[in-house]
Amino acid sequence: MIERLQEDLKRAMKSGDKLTVSVLRMLLSALKYSAIDEKRDLSEAEVATLIQKSIRSRKESIEGFRAGGGMELAEKEEAELKILEFYLPAQMEGPELEQAVERLLSELNITQKKDMGRAMKEFMARYRGKADGKAVNAIIASRLG
C-alpha cells in the first residue's frame, strides 16, 4: 500500500495535482512517523487504520467548518476526504455489516449491554479497516438494547 501511495504521489506531482500531492504527502508522513514509533514496517491493517483516522479527522473538520460558516474550508476538506477514501479497502455496509455484527454477537454469546466494549474490541480487531466504528457501535447498541 505504501508503495502505491508513493507511486500515486509521483503521478500527482507530474500532473500538477496540488491537492492530491498535499494529501498523499501528509498521509505518507503520518505512516512514516507511525512506523518509526513502532520500530517496524506497518501492516496493511495498520495502514488502513491510519487512513481511517485521517478520514475521521476530516469528517469532524467538515462538521466544524459548516457549523462555523466556513464553506470553502469544508469543501477543501471534502475533496481531501474523497482522496483518502480511495485508498481504503471496500467498506462493509448495510446488511453485510449487520450480519457480521450478528455473527460476532452470537459467536461470543454477547446479549447484554455491559459487554458492548468487548464486542466492539473483537469486531474492530477482526474487521480492522473494513468497517466504520461509529456504524458498528450503533448496530451493536441496537442489538443489545
XYZ file of N, CA and C in Angstrom:
435
model
N 0.832 -1.191 0.000
C 0.000 0.000 0.000
C 0.876 1.254 0.000
N 1.925 1.254 0.796
C 2.789 2.432 0.874
C 3.440 2.693 -0.480
N 3.826 1.611 -1.171
C 4.433 1.773 -2.499
C 3.418 2.398 -3.455
N 2.172 1.949 -3.347
C 1.110 2.504 -4.210
C 0.915 3.994 -3.930
N 0.930 4.356 -2.663
C 0.791 5.771 -2.295
C 1.947 6.595 -2.861
N 3.162 6.053 -2.778
C 4.329 6.767 -3.298
C 4.251 6.928 -4.815
N 3.809 5.892 -5.508
C 3.653 5.969 -6.969
C 2.581 6.987 -7.334
N 1.478 6.971 -6.611
C 0.406 7.933 -6.874
C 0.863 9.353 -6.576
N 1.702 9.510 -5.581
C 2.261 10.830 -5.269
C 3.101 11.328 -6.440
N 3.945 10.471 -6.981
C 4.771 10.856 -8.132
C 3.900 11.268 -9.312
N 2.851 10.470 -9.581
C 1.939 10.791 -10.684
C 1.252 12.132 -10.458
N 0.817 12.373 -9.245
C 0.140 13.634 -8.924
C 1.095 14.821 -9.081
N 2.356 14.613 -8.692
C 3.349 15.685 -8.840
C 3.578 15.994 -10.316
N 3.681 14.959 -11.134
C 3.908 15.152 -12.567
C 2.720 15.833 -13.242
N 1.522 15.502 -12.786
C 0.325 16.085 -13.406
C -0.040 17.456 -12.819
N 0.632 17.842 -11.727
C 0.373 19.153 -11.123
C -0.860 19.199 -10.238
N -1.298 18.061 -9.743
C -2.470 17.980 -8.868
C -2.031 18.304 -7.433
N -2.068 19.581 -7.099
C -1.540 20.049 -5.812
C -2.289 19.477 -4.606
N -3.588 19.341 -4.724
C -4.373 18.827 -3.603
C -4.000 17.374 -3.300
N -3.930 16.542 -4.330
C -3.557 15.143 -4.133
C -2.144 15.037 -3.592
N -1.240 15.858 -4.117
C 0.145 15.862 -3.624
C 0.156 16.174 -2.133
N -0.574 17.182 -1.739
C -0.623 17.591 -0.338
C -1.173 16.478 0.560
N -2.280 15.875 0.148
C -2.917 14.827 0.950
C -2.005 13.610 1.064
N -1.417 13.187 -0.057
C -0.572 11.995 -0.028
C 0.716 12.233 0.746
N 1.274 13.417 0.650
C 2.485 13.719 1.438
C 2.180 13.645 2.924
N 1.050 14.234 3.302
C 0.666 14.226 4.712
C 0.438 12.797 5.187
N -0.256 11.992 4.376
C -0.538 10.616 4.746
C 0.746 9.800 4.836
N 1.621 9.926 3.867
C 2.887 9.194 3.886
C 3.747 9.598 5.085
N 3.692 10.863 5.429
C 4.429 11.340 6.596
C 3.881 10.703 7.875
N 2.565 10.655 8.007
C 1.951 10.039 9.182
C 2.305 8.556 9.255
N 2.312 7.893 8.106
C 2.669 6.473 8.072
C 4.123 6.261 8.465
N 4.987 7.161 7.999
C 6.413 7.051 8.315
C 6.654 7.251 9.821
N 6.011 8.264 10.392
C 6.160 8.505 11.828
C 5.645 7.325 12.643
N 4.532 6.753 12.211
C 3.983 5.597 12.918
C 4.935 4.407 12.831
N 5.531 4.189 11.666
C 6.491 3.087 11.504
C 7.713 3.303 12.394
N 8.153 4.556 12.502
C 9.295 4.881 13.366
C 8.932 4.597 14.823
N 7.725 5.020 15.233
C 7.271 4.762 16.604
C 7.211 3.270 16.904
N 6.739 2.496 15.936
C 6.597 1.048 16.122
C 7.924 0.305 15.937
N 8.898 0.984 15.358
C 10.218 0.397 15.072
C 10.131 -0.823 14.138
N 9.172 -0.733 13.198
C 8.997 -1.791 12.203
C 8.100 -1.261 11.075
N 8.034 -2.031 9.984
C 7.124 -1.675 8.901
C 5.688 -1.917 9.357
N 4.772 -1.106 8.859
C 3.369 -1.244 9.238
C 2.685 -2.317 8.399
N 1.729 -2.992 8.997
C 0.932 -3.978 8.260
C -0.125 -3.232 7.451
N -0.742 -3.939 6.525
C -1.812 -3.348 5.717
C -2.956 -2.875 6.616
N -3.266 -3.639 7.650
C -4.345 -3.269 8.572
C -3.994 -1.973 9.317
N -2.729 -1.822 9.708
C -2.311 -0.602 10.404
C -2.356 0.604 9.464
N -2.000 0.389 8.211
C -2.079 1.470 7.220
C -3.539 1.884 7.057
N -4.427 0.901 6.931
C -5.858 1.194 6.781
C -6.392 1.933 8.004
N -5.924 1.558 9.177
C -6.362 2.227 10.409
C -5.938 3.692 10.405
N -4.714 3.964 9.976
C -4.249 5.357 9.912
C -5.029 6.159 8.871
N -5.371 5.528 7.761
C -6.175 6.215 6.747
C -7.549 6.530 7.328
N -8.136 5.572 8.034
C -9.433 5.812 8.654
C -9.369 6.937 9.676
N -8.281 7.002 10.413
C -8.101 8.066 11.398
C -8.079 9.430 10.697
N -7.389 9.506 9.565
C -7.340 10.749 8.795
C -8.718 11.103 8.255
N -9.457 10.094 7.832
C -10.810 10.327 7.315
C -11.715 10.851 8.423
N -11.633 10.234 9.608
C -12.434 10.690 10.748
C -12.126 12.137 11.082
N -10.845 12.475 11.040
C -10.424 13.843 11.331
C -11.028 14.814 10.316
N -11.022 14.427 9.051
C -11.595 15.282 8.002
C -13.089 15.475 8.216
N -13.795 14.381 8.545
C -15.241 14.473 8.749
C -15.568 15.414 9.910
N -14.784 15.329 10.980
C -15.002 16.224 12.118
C -14.732 17.670 11.732
N -13.685 17.883 10.935
C -13.358 19.231 10.480
C -14.469 19.783 9.603
N -15.010 18.960 8.729
C -16.092 19.405 7.837
C -17.279 19.867 8.661
N -17.661 19.082 9.664
C -18.778 19.457 10.538
C -18.505 20.793 11.229
N -17.287 20.933 11.740
C -16.928 22.180 12.429
C -16.941 23.382 11.502
N -16.400 23.226 10.310
C -16.374 24.338 9.355
C -17.786 24.715 8.927
N -18.629 23.717 8.709
C -20.016 24.009 8.301
C -20.757 24.741 9.419
N -20.549 24.287 10.654
C -21.218 24.924 11.785
C -20.746 26.369 11.951
N -19.480 26.611 11.627
C -18.923 27.955 11.768
C -19.043 28.804 10.517
N -19.663 28.265 9.469
C -19.862 29.046 8.247
C -18.667 29.054 7.302
N -17.696 28.208 7.520
C -16.514 28.154 6.653
C -16.720 27.180 5.507
N -17.592 27.531 4.572
C -17.954 26.615 3.488
C -16.773 26.285 2.574
N -15.909 27.251 2.303
C -14.748 26.986 1.434
C -13.818 25.960 2.080
N -13.585 26.119 3.365
C -12.729 25.173 4.079
C -13.377 23.788 4.136
N -14.700 23.753 4.315
C -15.415 22.477 4.341
C -15.294 21.779 2.990
N -15.399 22.532 1.906
C -15.282 21.947 0.564
C -13.880 21.400 0.330
N -12.866 22.101 0.809
C -11.486 21.624 0.662
C -11.303 20.313 1.426
N -11.828 20.259 2.647
C -11.741 19.043 3.453
C -12.482 17.887 2.776
N -13.621 18.167 2.148
C -14.382 17.132 1.451
C -13.578 16.574 0.275
N -12.882 17.447 -0.435
C -12.047 16.999 -1.555
C -10.921 16.111 -1.042
N -10.310 16.492 0.072
C -9.251 15.684 0.672
C -9.814 14.343 1.151
N -11.018 14.370 1.700
C -11.685 13.165 2.183
C -11.870 12.158 1.047
N -12.301 12.632 -0.121
C -12.503 11.740 -1.270
C -11.196 11.080 -1.697
N -10.117 11.818 -1.631
C -8.808 11.255 -1.992
C -8.442 10.146 -1.014
N -8.611 10.387 0.267
C -8.276 9.392 1.286
C -9.156 8.146 1.176
N -10.458 8.344 0.940
C -11.378 7.211 0.863
C -11.013 6.261 -0.274
N -10.392 6.788 -1.313
C -9.974 5.971 -2.449
C -9.007 4.867 -2.024
N -8.240 5.103 -0.970
C -7.209 4.158 -0.536
C -7.671 3.167 0.523
N -8.893 3.312 0.983
C -9.416 2.360 1.965
C -9.885 1.085 1.288
N -9.776 -0.043 1.981
C -10.374 -1.259 1.427
C -11.892 -1.081 1.370
N -12.553 -1.897 0.578
C -14.013 -1.810 0.468
C -14.632 -1.895 1.865
N -15.538 -0.995 2.129
C -16.160 -0.915 3.445
C -17.427 -1.768 3.503
N -17.603 -2.457 4.609
C -18.830 -3.226 4.835
C -19.916 -2.232 5.226
N -21.081 -2.403 4.630
C -22.199 -1.517 4.931
C -23.497 -2.306 4.944
N -24.537 -1.679 5.422
C -25.883 -2.236 5.361
C -26.007 -3.648 5.890
N -26.704 -4.505 5.122
C -26.966 -5.879 5.566
C -25.684 -6.682 5.839
N -24.659 -6.460 5.035
C -23.401 -7.186 5.232
C -22.807 -6.875 6.611
N -22.811 -5.598 6.982
C -22.284 -5.174 8.271
C -23.154 -5.714 9.410
N -24.461 -5.631 9.235
C -25.378 -6.122 10.267
C -25.209 -7.624 10.487
N -25.032 -8.381 9.404
C -24.838 -9.826 9.522
C -23.529 -10.154 10.238
N -22.474 -9.383 9.935
C -21.184 -9.604 10.597
C -21.302 -9.353 12.099
N -22.029 -8.297 12.470
C -22.240 -7.989 13.893
C -23.052 -9.114 14.543
N -24.117 -9.553 13.873
C -24.944 -10.641 14.419
C -24.116 -11.900 14.650
N -23.282 -12.262 13.660
C -22.443 -13.457 13.800
C -21.508 -13.329 14.998
N -20.895 -12.153 15.142
C -19.967 -11.937 16.248
C -20.672 -12.047 17.594
N -21.815 -11.375 17.724
C -22.551 -11.403 18.994
C -22.976 -12.827 19.332
N -23.415 -13.568 18.319
C -23.823 -14.948 18.525
C -22.623 -15.819 18.907
N -21.536 -15.650 18.189
C -20.328 -16.438 18.418
C -19.770 -16.219 19.830
N -19.777 -14.960 20.272
C -19.231 -14.634 21.594
C -20.292 -14.739 22.694
N -21.532 -15.053 22.294
C -22.647 -15.171 23.228
C -22.831 -13.883 24.037
N -22.817 -12.774 23.337
C -22.994 -11.471 23.981
C -24.453 -11.054 23.829
N -25.102 -10.812 24.966
C -26.512 -10.431 24.942
C -26.801 -9.196 25.797
N -25.828 -8.759 26.575
C -26.065 -7.640 27.477
C -25.218 -6.432 27.097
N -25.783 -5.272 27.359
C -25.123 -4.010 27.009
C -23.774 -3.858 27.730
N -23.628 -4.473 28.887
C -22.380 -4.342 29.646
C -21.190 -4.951 28.892
N -21.464 -5.833 27.932
C -20.403 -6.471 27.143
C -20.138 -5.768 25.814
N -20.698 -4.586 25.647
C -20.559 -3.857 24.395
C -19.090 -3.551 24.075
N -18.320 -3.184 25.066
C -16.903 -2.882 24.855
C -16.146 -4.082 24.327
N -16.437 -5.244 24.875
C -15.785 -6.478 24.430
C -16.181 -6.783 22.986
N -17.455 -6.565 22.655
C -17.934 -6.821 21.292
C -17.263 -5.864 20.301
N -17.190 -4.602 20.660
C -16.551 -3.607 19.777
C -15.086 -3.945 19.566
N -14.407 -4.264 20.634
C -12.978 -4.569 20.550
C -12.735 -5.754 19.619
N -13.512 -6.798 19.793
C -13.354 -8.003 18.975
C -13.725 -7.727 17.516
N -14.821 -7.000 17.304
C -15.246 -6.720 15.927
C -14.184 -5.906 15.188
N -13.696 -4.865 15.826
C -12.726 -3.997 15.168
C -11.398 -4.720 14.947
N -11.064 -5.664 15.809
C -9.847 -6.452 15.607
C -9.994 -7.362 14.389
N -11.170 -7.940 14.236
C -11.404 -8.855 13.112
C -11.552 -8.126 11.786
N -12.202 -6.976 11.803
C -12.546 -6.283 10.561
C -11.868 -4.919 10.450
N -10.688 -4.796 11.000
C -9.960 -3.529 11.002
C -9.852 -2.970 9.581
N -10.239 -1.710 9.440
C -10.138 -1.042 8.151
C -11.276 -1.333 7.203
N -12.194 -2.206 7.588
C -13.263 -2.588 6.678
C -14.641 -2.126 7.122
N -14.704 -1.464 8.273
C -15.996 -1.006 8.775
C -15.806 0.265 9.590
N -16.789 1.147 9.501
C -16.768 2.393 10.258
C -17.159 2.098 11.708
N -16.309 2.510 12.633
C -16.529 2.230 14.047
C -17.844 2.775 14.588
N -18.244 3.966 14.133
C -19.497 4.550 14.618
C -20.689 3.711 14.172
N -20.650 3.236 12.930
C -21.746 2.413 12.419
C -21.813 1.092 13.182
N -20.662 0.493 13.426
C -20.601 -0.769 14.167
C -21.145 -0.549 15.578
N -20.725 0.520 16.220
C -21.171 0.840 17.571
C -22.690 0.975 17.616
N -23.253 1.669 16.631
C -24.705 1.873 16.605
C -25.445 0.551 16.432
N -24.939 -0.318 15.573
C -25.600 -1.611 15.348
C -25.520 -2.480 16.601
N -24.341 -2.532 17.214
C -24.186 -3.342 18.433
C -25.109 -2.807 19.527
N -25.145 -1.500 19.689
C -26.001 -0.896 20.722
C -27.477 -1.233 20.468
N -27.908 -1.208 19.217
C -29.309 -1.511 18.922
C -29.632 -2.982 19.181
N -28.667 -3.863 18.973
C -28.884 -5.293 19.189
C -28.888 -5.648 20.680
N -28.164 -4.887 21.470
C -28.069 -5.191 22.893
C -29.098 -4.427 23.722
N -29.896 -3.617 23.046
C -30.991 -2.934 23.704
C -30.542 -1.830 24.574
